[in-house]
Coordinates of C-alpha atoms in Angstrom, one line a residue:
X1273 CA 97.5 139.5 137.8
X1274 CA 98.4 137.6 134.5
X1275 CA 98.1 139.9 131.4
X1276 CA 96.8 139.3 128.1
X1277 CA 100.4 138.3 126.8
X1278 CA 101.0 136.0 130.2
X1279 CA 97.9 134.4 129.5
X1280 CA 99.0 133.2 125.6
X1281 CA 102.7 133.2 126.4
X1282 CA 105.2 135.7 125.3
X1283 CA 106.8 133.5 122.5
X1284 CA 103.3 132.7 120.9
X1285 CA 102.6 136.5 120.6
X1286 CA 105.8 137.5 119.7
X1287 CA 105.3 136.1 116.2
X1288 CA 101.6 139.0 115.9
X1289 CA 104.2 141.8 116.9
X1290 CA 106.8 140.6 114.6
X1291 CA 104.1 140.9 112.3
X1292 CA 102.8 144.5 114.0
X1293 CA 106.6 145.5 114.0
X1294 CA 106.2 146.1 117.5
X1295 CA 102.8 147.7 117.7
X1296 CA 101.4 145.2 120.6
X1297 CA 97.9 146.9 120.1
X1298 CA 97.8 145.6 116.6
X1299 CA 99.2 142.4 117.4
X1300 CA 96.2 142.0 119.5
X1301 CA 94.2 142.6 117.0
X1302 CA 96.0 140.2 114.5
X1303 CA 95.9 138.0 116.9
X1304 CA 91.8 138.4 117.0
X1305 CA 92.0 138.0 113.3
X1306 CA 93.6 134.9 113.2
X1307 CA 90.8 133.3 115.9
X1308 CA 87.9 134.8 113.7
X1309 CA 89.5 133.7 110.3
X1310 CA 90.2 129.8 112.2
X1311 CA 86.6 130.0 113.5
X1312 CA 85.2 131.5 110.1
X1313 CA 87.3 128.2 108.3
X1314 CA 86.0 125.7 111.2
X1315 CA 82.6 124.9 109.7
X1316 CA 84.2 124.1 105.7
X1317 CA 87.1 122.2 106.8
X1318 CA 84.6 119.9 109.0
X1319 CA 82.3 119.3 105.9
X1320 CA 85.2 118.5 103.9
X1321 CA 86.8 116.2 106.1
X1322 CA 83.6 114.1 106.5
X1323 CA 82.7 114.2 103.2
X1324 CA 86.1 112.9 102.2
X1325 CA 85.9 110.1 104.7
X1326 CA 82.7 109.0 103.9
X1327 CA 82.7 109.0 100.4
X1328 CA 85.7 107.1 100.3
X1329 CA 84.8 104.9 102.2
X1330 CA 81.5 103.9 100.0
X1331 CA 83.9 103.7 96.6
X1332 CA 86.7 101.5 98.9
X1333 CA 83.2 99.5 100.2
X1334 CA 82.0 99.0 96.6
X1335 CA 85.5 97.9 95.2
X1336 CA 87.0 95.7 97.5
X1337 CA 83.9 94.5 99.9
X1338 CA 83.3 96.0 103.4
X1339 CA 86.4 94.2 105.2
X1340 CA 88.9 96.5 103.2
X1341 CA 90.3 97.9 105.8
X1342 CA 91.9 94.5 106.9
X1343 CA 93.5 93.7 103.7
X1344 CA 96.7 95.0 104.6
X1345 CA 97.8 94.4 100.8
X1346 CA 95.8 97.7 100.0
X1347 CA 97.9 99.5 102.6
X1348 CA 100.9 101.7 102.9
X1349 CA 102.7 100.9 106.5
X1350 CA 101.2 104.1 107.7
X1351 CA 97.6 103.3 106.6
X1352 CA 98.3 99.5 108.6
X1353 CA 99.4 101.3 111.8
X1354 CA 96.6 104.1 111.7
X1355 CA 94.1 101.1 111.4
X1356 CA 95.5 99.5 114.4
X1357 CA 96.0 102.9 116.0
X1358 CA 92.1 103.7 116.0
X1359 CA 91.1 100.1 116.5
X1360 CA 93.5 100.5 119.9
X1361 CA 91.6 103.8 120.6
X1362 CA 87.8 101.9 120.2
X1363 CA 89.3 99.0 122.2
X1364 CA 90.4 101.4 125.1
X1365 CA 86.8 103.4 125.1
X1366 CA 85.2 99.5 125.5
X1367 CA 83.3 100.2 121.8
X1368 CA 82.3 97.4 119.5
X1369 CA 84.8 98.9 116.9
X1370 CA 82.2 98.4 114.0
X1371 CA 83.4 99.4 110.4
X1372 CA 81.5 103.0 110.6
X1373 CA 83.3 103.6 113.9
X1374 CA 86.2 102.8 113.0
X1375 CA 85.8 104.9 109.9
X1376 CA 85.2 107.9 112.2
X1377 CA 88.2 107.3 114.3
X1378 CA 90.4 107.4 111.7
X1379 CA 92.3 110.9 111.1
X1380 CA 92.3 112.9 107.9
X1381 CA 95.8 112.1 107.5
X1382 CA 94.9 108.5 106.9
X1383 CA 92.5 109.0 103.7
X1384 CA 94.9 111.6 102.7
X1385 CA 97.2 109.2 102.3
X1386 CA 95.0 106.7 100.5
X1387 CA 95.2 109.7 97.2
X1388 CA 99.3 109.8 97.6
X1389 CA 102.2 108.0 95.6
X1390 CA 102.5 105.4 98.1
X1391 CA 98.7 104.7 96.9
X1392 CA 99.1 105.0 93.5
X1393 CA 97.6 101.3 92.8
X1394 CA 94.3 102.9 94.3
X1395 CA 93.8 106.0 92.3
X1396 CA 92.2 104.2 89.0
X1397 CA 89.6 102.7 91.5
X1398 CA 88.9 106.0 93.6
X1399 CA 89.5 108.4 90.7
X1400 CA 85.9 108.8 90.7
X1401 CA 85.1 109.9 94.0
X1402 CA 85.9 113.3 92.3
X1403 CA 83.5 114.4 89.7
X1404 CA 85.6 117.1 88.1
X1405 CA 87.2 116.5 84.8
X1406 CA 90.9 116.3 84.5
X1407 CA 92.3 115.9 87.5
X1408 CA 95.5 114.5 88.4
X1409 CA 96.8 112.3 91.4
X1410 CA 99.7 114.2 92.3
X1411 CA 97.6 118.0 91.9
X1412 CA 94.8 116.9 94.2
X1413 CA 97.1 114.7 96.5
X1414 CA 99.5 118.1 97.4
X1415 CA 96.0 120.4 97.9
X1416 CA 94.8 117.7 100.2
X1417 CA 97.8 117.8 102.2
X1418 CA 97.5 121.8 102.6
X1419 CA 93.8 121.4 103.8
X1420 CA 95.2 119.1 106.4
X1421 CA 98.2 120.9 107.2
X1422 CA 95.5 124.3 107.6
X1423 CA 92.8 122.1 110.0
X1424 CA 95.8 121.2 111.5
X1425 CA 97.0 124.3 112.4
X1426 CA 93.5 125.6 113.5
X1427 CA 93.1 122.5 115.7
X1428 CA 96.5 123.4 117.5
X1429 CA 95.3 127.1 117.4
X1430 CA 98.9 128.3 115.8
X1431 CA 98.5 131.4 112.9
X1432 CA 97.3 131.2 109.8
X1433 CA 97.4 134.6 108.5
X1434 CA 100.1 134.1 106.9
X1435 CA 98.8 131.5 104.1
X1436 CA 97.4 131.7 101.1
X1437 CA 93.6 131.9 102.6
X1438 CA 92.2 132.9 99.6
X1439 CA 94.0 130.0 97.4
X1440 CA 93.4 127.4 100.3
X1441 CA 89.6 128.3 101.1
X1442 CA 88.9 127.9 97.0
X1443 CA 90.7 124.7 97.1
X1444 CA 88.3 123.9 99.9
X1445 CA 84.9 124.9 98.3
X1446 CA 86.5 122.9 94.8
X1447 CA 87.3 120.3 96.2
X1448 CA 83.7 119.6 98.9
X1449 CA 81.6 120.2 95.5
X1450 CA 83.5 117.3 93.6
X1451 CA 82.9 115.2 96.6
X1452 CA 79.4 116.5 97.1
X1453 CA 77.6 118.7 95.5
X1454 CA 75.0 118.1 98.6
X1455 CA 78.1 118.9 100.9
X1456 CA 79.6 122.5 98.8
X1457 CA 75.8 123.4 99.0
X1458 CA 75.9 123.6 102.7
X1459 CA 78.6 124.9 102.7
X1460 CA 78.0 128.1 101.0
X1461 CA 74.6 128.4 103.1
X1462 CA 76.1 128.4 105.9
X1463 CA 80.0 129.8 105.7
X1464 CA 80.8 133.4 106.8
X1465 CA 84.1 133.6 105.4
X1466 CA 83.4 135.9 102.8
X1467 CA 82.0 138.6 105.9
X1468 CA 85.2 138.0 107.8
X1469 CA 88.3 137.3 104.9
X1470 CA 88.9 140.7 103.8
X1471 CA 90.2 139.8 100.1
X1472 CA 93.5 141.3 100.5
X1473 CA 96.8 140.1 101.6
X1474 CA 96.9 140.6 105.2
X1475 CA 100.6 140.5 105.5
X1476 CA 103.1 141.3 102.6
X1477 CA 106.9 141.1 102.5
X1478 CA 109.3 143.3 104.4
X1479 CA 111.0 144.7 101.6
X1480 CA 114.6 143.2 101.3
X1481 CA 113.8 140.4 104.1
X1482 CA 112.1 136.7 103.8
X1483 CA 110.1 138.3 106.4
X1484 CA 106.9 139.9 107.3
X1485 CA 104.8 142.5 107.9
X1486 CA 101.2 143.8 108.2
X1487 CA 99.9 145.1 105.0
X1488 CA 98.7 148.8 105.6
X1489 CA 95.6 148.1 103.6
X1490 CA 94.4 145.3 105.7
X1491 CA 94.5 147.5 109.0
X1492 CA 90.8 148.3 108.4
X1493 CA 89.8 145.2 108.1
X1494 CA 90.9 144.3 111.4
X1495 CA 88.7 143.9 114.6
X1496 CA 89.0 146.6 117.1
X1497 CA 89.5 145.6 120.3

């Protein structure tokens, strides 16, 4: 009969007990942690990504008419094959490929990319889209990139325990209310990170090592299994 650890496979595990130094019923437990914490941030990063999408796509709409997305002179080479990429996708499901779905299929590393150097000839027009004061290109660009590199890692299921949670999950809530006031709203209705983050550092350094460990403090915090 496959056990718990056959089931997830030994090497994804093996980085909880690395974390549990060896204690396999708190790496279970991490492990349960890490699901709750991906599930708790599931709800936000989905807002986010839609909102950013969306409003983008109005201010792109309103500056450069509704076909913008075939004037390949806007474009890095990535954004050119992400466009034909998604258009490929609608083609294959036999969909008319109309500008909102299109919009839709496109992934959030595509209007990422629309805020990064390679897009600098953008930023005047789109600057904007975010009503906070002060902001700067390459600042918002790099906490963009972490929110995608965080729903990334949720989608794929891989830890996240080890971030800054705290750090990432305000950049998160920040950057939704520039977007949207609407949007942030929501999101604080209906969010239950702050019942399942614990406010702590779950894991701290080993001291001496780049590595490591489970901070003693955060052991309460943890779900029992």
């Amino acid at each position: 009969m496959p056990t718990f650890v056959d089931a997830l496979s030994s090497d994804r595990f093996h980085t909880y007990q690395q974390w549990a130094q060896g204690d396999d019923v708190l790496a279970r437990r991490l492990y349960t942690f890490n699901v709750q914490l991906s599930a708790a941030l599931y709800g936000p990063l989905h807002m986010f990504e839609v909102a950013l999408r969306n409003v983008t796509d109005r201010k792109m709409v309103a500056d450069h008419g509704p076909d913008w997305l075939d004037d390949q002179a806007l474009m890095t080479p990535y954004g050119i094959g992400q466009v034909q990429k998604a258009r490929d996708t609608l083609n294959r499901q036999r969909k008319a490929g109309t500008h909102a779905q299109l919009v839709a299929e496109l992934n959030l590393g595509f209007w990422i990319g629309l805020y990064s150097r390679q897009s600098q000839h953008l930023w005047h027009g789109l600057r904007p889209v975010f009503q906070a004061r002060g902001i700067q290109r390459p600042a918002l660009h790099g906490q963009l990139d972490a929110l995608r590199s965080l729903r990334n890692r949720i989608a794929h299921y891989e830890p996240i325990i080890h971030l800054p949670l705290a750090q990432l999950y305000g950049n998160l809530t920040s950057i939704t209310g520039w977007l949207s006031p609407s949007a942030a709203a929501w999101t604080q209705a209906t969010s239950t990170w702050a019942a399942i983050y614990p406010g702590v550092p779950i894991l701290v350094p080993v001291p001496g090592s780049k590595a490591l460990q489970l901070d003693a403090q955060a052991i309460p915090t943890l779900p029992t299994i």
